[in-house]
Amino acid sequence: QEEEGERGGGKTRPLLVREKISGLTMRIEILAREKSRLMVELKEARDQIAHLEKKAEEVDELAKELEHVRRERETALSLSSSFLRQVLSTQDQTDDLCNQDELLMQNERLQAEINKLRRQL
């Protein structure tokens, strides 16, 4: 037919050109829809990236707060430990003083007994 179209006045060639144009037009429309869909996906991806970056900043801030809390806890534990050592030391000193008082009282009782026994002699 193509040969006939060429020989017969060229009616077939414009038909092929129109078909090619129609095919290209359909292809352009398909590509335009695909481009539109991809643009929507791109916007969604960018929005998600922005959201994730914001979350990452929040996580960084929380990490800084956590580190600050850890340092405060370590300081508190250190102070608590130091205070406990002081309390125990004070308790030991108090026990020593109580023992000394008890020994003094025993010594006074023994001295009184000795004095009593001396008087009896």
PDB file of C-alpha atoms in Angstrom:
ATOM      1  CA  GLN A   1       0.000   0.000   0.000  1.00  0.00           C
ATOM      2  CA  GLU A   2       2.809   2.350   0.741  1.00  0.00           C
ATOM      3  CA  GLU A   3       4.059   1.962  -2.788  1.00  0.00           C
ATOM      4  CA  GLU A   4       0.548   2.552  -4.059  1.00  0.00           C
ATOM      5  CA  GLY A   5       0.283   5.594  -1.861  1.00  0.00           C
ATOM      6  CA  GLU A   6       3.492   6.966  -3.188  1.00  0.00           C
ATOM      7  CA  ARG A   7       2.462   6.256  -6.765  1.00  0.00           C
ATOM      8  CA  GLY A   8      -1.162   7.074  -6.288  1.00  0.00           C
ATOM      9  CA  GLY A   9      -0.842  10.634  -5.213  1.00  0.00           C
ATOM     10  CA  GLY A  10       0.694  10.264  -1.707  1.00  0.00           C
ATOM     11  CA  LYS A  11      -2.479   9.816   0.407  1.00  0.00           C
ATOM     12  CA  THR A  12      -0.915   7.022   2.501  1.00  0.00           C
ATOM     13  CA  ARG A  13       2.119   9.028   3.560  1.00  0.00           C
ATOM     14  CA  PRO A  14       0.057  11.767   5.279  1.00  0.00           C
ATOM     15  CA  LEU A  15      -1.888   9.009   7.034  1.00  0.00           C
ATOM     16  CA  LEU A  16       1.376   7.523   8.367  1.00  0.00           C
ATOM     17  CA  VAL A  17       2.559  10.942   9.453  1.00  0.00           C
ATOM     18  CA  ARG A  18      -0.740  11.534  11.255  1.00  0.00           C
ATOM     19  CA  GLU A  19      -0.467   8.145  12.946  1.00  0.00           C
ATOM     20  CA  LYS A  20       3.085   8.910  14.018  1.00  0.00           C
ATOM     21  CA  ILE A  21       1.993  12.336  15.322  1.00  0.00           C
ATOM     22  CA  SER A  22      -0.929  10.729  17.150  1.00  0.00           C
ATOM     23  CA  GLY A  23       1.398   8.096  18.632  1.00  0.00           C
ATOM     24  CA  LEU A  24       3.889  10.761  19.705  1.00  0.00           C
ATOM     25  CA  THR A  25       1.100  12.876  21.175  1.00  0.00           C
ATOM     26  CA  MET A  26      -0.132   9.902  23.206  1.00  0.00           C
ATOM     27  CA  ARG A  27       3.435   9.230  24.323  1.00  0.00           C
ATOM     28  CA  ILE A  28       3.814  12.884  25.364  1.00  0.00           C
ATOM     29  CA  GLU A  29       0.560  12.679  27.355  1.00  0.00           C
ATOM     30  CA  ILE A  30       1.749   9.492  29.072  1.00  0.00           C
ATOM     31  CA  LEU A  31       5.091  11.121  29.875  1.00  0.00           C
ATOM     32  CA  ALA A  32       3.317  14.250  31.170  1.00  0.00           C
ATOM     33  CA  ARG A  33       1.167  12.125  33.513  1.00  0.00           C
ATOM     34  CA  GLU A  34       4.252  10.229  34.620  1.00  0.00           C
ATOM     35  CA  LYS A  35       6.071  13.516  35.211  1.00  0.00           C
ATOM     36  CA  SER A  36       3.121  14.810  37.232  1.00  0.00           C
ATOM     37  CA  ARG A  37       3.055  11.641  39.341  1.00  0.00           C
ATOM     38  CA  LEU A  38       6.811  11.837  39.899  1.00  0.00           C
ATOM     39  CA  MET A  39       6.541  15.496  40.909  1.00  0.00           C
ATOM     40  CA  VAL A  40       3.945  14.527  43.540  1.00  0.00           C
ATOM     41  CA  GLU A  41       6.235  11.748  44.804  1.00  0.00           C
ATOM     42  CA  LEU A  42       9.156  14.179  44.844  1.00  0.00           C
ATOM     43  CA  LYS A  43       7.169  16.679  46.930  1.00  0.00           C
ATOM     44  CA  GLU A  44       6.144  13.918  49.331  1.00  0.00           C
ATOM     45  CA  ALA A  45       9.764  12.760  49.599  1.00  0.00           C
ATOM     46  CA  ARG A  46      10.948  16.323  50.269  1.00  0.00           C
ATOM     47  CA  ASP A  47       8.247  16.766  52.906  1.00  0.00           C
ATOM     48  CA  GLN A  48       9.295  13.503  54.522  1.00  0.00           C
ATOM     49  CA  ILE A  49      12.960  14.552  54.448  1.00  0.00           C
ATOM     50  CA  ALA A  50      12.052  17.860  56.126  1.00  0.00           C
ATOM     51  CA  HIS A  51      10.041  15.975  58.748  1.00  0.00           C
ATOM     52  CA  LEU A  52      12.902  13.548  59.391  1.00  0.00           C
ATOM     53  CA  GLU A  53      15.410  16.391  59.643  1.00  0.00           C
ATOM     54  CA  LYS A  54      13.182  18.051  62.249  1.00  0.00           C
ATOM     55  CA  LYS A  55      12.959  14.761  64.148  1.00  0.00           C
ATOM     56  CA  ALA A  56      16.752  14.416  63.950  1.00  0.00           C
ATOM     57  CA  GLU A  57      17.134  17.885  65.482  1.00  0.00           C
ATOM     58  CA  GLU A  58      14.726  16.895  68.259  1.00  0.00           C
ATOM     59  CA  VAL A  59      16.730  13.721  68.876  1.00  0.00           C
ATOM     60  CA  ASP A  60      19.947  15.765  69.030  1.00  0.00           C
ATOM     61  CA  GLU A  61      18.367  18.091  71.597  1.00  0.00           C
ATOM     62  CA  LEU A  62      17.147  15.131  73.648  1.00  0.00           C
ATOM     63  CA  ALA A  63      20.629  13.600  73.488  1.00  0.00           C
ATOM     64  CA  LYS A  64      22.098  16.861  74.825  1.00  0.00           C
ATOM     65  CA  GLU A  65      19.519  16.922  77.624  1.00  0.00           C
ATOM     66  CA  LEU A  66      20.243  13.288  78.434  1.00  0.00           C
ATOM     67  CA  GLU A  67      23.973  13.978  78.632  1.00  0.00           C
ATOM     68  CA  HIS A  68      23.293  16.947  80.941  1.00  0.00           C
ATOM     69  CA  VAL A  69      21.061  14.773  83.153  1.00  0.00           C
ATOM     70  CA  ARG A  70      23.742  12.066  83.259  1.00  0.00           C
ATOM     71  CA  ARG A  71      26.363  14.583  84.362  1.00  0.00           C
ATOM     72  CA  GLU A  72      24.008  15.929  87.042  1.00  0.00           C
ATOM     73  CA  ARG A  73      23.273  12.373  88.209  1.00  0.00           C
ATOM     74  CA  GLU A  74      26.983  11.569  88.411  1.00  0.00           C
ATOM     75  CA  THR A  75      27.561  14.749  90.394  1.00  0.00           C
ATOM     76  CA  ALA A  76      24.647  13.923  92.697  1.00  0.00           C
ATOM     77  CA  LEU A  77      25.945  10.370  93.196  1.00  0.00           C
ATOM     78  CA  SER A  78      29.395  11.679  93.950  1.00  0.00           C
ATOM     79  CA  LEU A  79      28.032  14.199  96.453  1.00  0.00           C
ATOM     80  CA  SER A  80      25.782  11.556  97.959  1.00  0.00           C
ATOM     81  CA  SER A  81      28.690   9.168  98.303  1.00  0.00           C
ATOM     82  CA  SER A  82      30.836  11.871  99.858  1.00  0.00           C
ATOM     83  CA  PHE A  83      28.036  12.835 102.241  1.00  0.00           C
ATOM     84  CA  LEU A  84      27.518   9.186 103.200  1.00  0.00           C
ATOM     85  CA  ARG A  85      31.239   8.802 103.937  1.00  0.00           C
ATOM     86  CA  GLN A  86      31.080  11.903 106.137  1.00  0.00           C
ATOM     87  CA  VAL A  87      28.006  10.554 107.945  1.00  0.00           C
ATOM     88  CA  LEU A  88      29.705   7.215 108.516  1.00  0.00           C
ATOM     89  CA  SER A  89      32.843   8.941 109.691  1.00  0.00           C
ATOM     90  CA  THR A  90      30.772  11.080 112.045  1.00  0.00           C
ATOM     91  CA  GLN A  91      28.980   7.942 113.243  1.00  0.00           C
ATOM     92  CA  ASP A  92      32.346   6.286 113.898  1.00  0.00           C
ATOM     93  CA  GLN A  93      33.488   9.360 115.821  1.00  0.00           C
ATOM     94  CA  THR A  94      30.224   9.383 117.765  1.00  0.00           C
ATOM     95  CA  ASP A  95      30.662   5.692 118.550  1.00  0.00           C
ATOM     96  CA  ASP A  96      34.213   6.389 119.677  1.00  0.00           C
ATOM     97  CA  LEU A  97      32.983   9.213 121.933  1.00  0.00           C
ATOM     98  CA  CYS A  98      30.263   6.975 123.353  1.00  0.00           C
ATOM     99  CA  ASN A  99      32.854   4.292 124.020  1.00  0.00           C
ATOM    100  CA  GLN A 100      35.097   6.872 125.653  1.00  0.00           C
ATOM    101  CA  ASP A 101      32.196   8.077 127.828  1.00  0.00           C
ATOM    102  CA  GLU A 102      31.434   4.495 128.778  1.00  0.00           C
ATOM    103  CA  LEU A 103      35.084   3.851 129.587  1.00  0.00           C
ATOM    104  CA  LEU A 104      35.227   7.028 131.668  1.00  0.00           C
ATOM    105  CA  MET A 105      32.124   5.969 133.581  1.00  0.00           C
ATOM    106  CA  GLN A 106      33.610   2.500 134.138  1.00  0.00           C
ATOM    107  CA  ASN A 107      36.858   4.116 135.213  1.00  0.00           C
ATOM    108  CA  GLU A 108      34.981   6.358 137.669  1.00  0.00           C
ATOM    109  CA  ARG A 109      33.095   3.339 139.079  1.00  0.00           C
ATOM    110  CA  LEU A 110      36.332   1.391 139.425  1.00  0.00           C
ATOM    111  CA  GLN A 111      38.006   4.406 141.063  1.00  0.00           C
ATOM    112  CA  ALA A 112      35.065   4.667 143.475  1.00  0.00           C
ATOM    113  CA  GLU A 113      35.370   0.947 144.300  1.00  0.00           C
ATOM    114  CA  ILE A 114      39.119   1.334 144.840  1.00  0.00           C
ATOM    115  CA  ASN A 115      38.520   4.322 147.106  1.00  0.00           C
ATOM    116  CA  LYS A 116      35.858   2.381 149.002  1.00  0.00           C
ATOM    117  CA  LEU A 117      38.178  -0.570 149.410  1.00  0.00           C
ATOM    118  CA  ARG A 118      41.004   1.733 150.620  1.00  0.00           C
ATOM    119  CA  ARG A 119      38.697   3.212 153.205  1.00  0.00           C
ATOM    120  CA  GLN A 120      37.796  -0.227 154.404  1.00  0.00           C
ATOM    121  CA  LEU A 121      41.423  -1.106 154.874  1.00  0.00           C
TER     122      LEU A 121
END
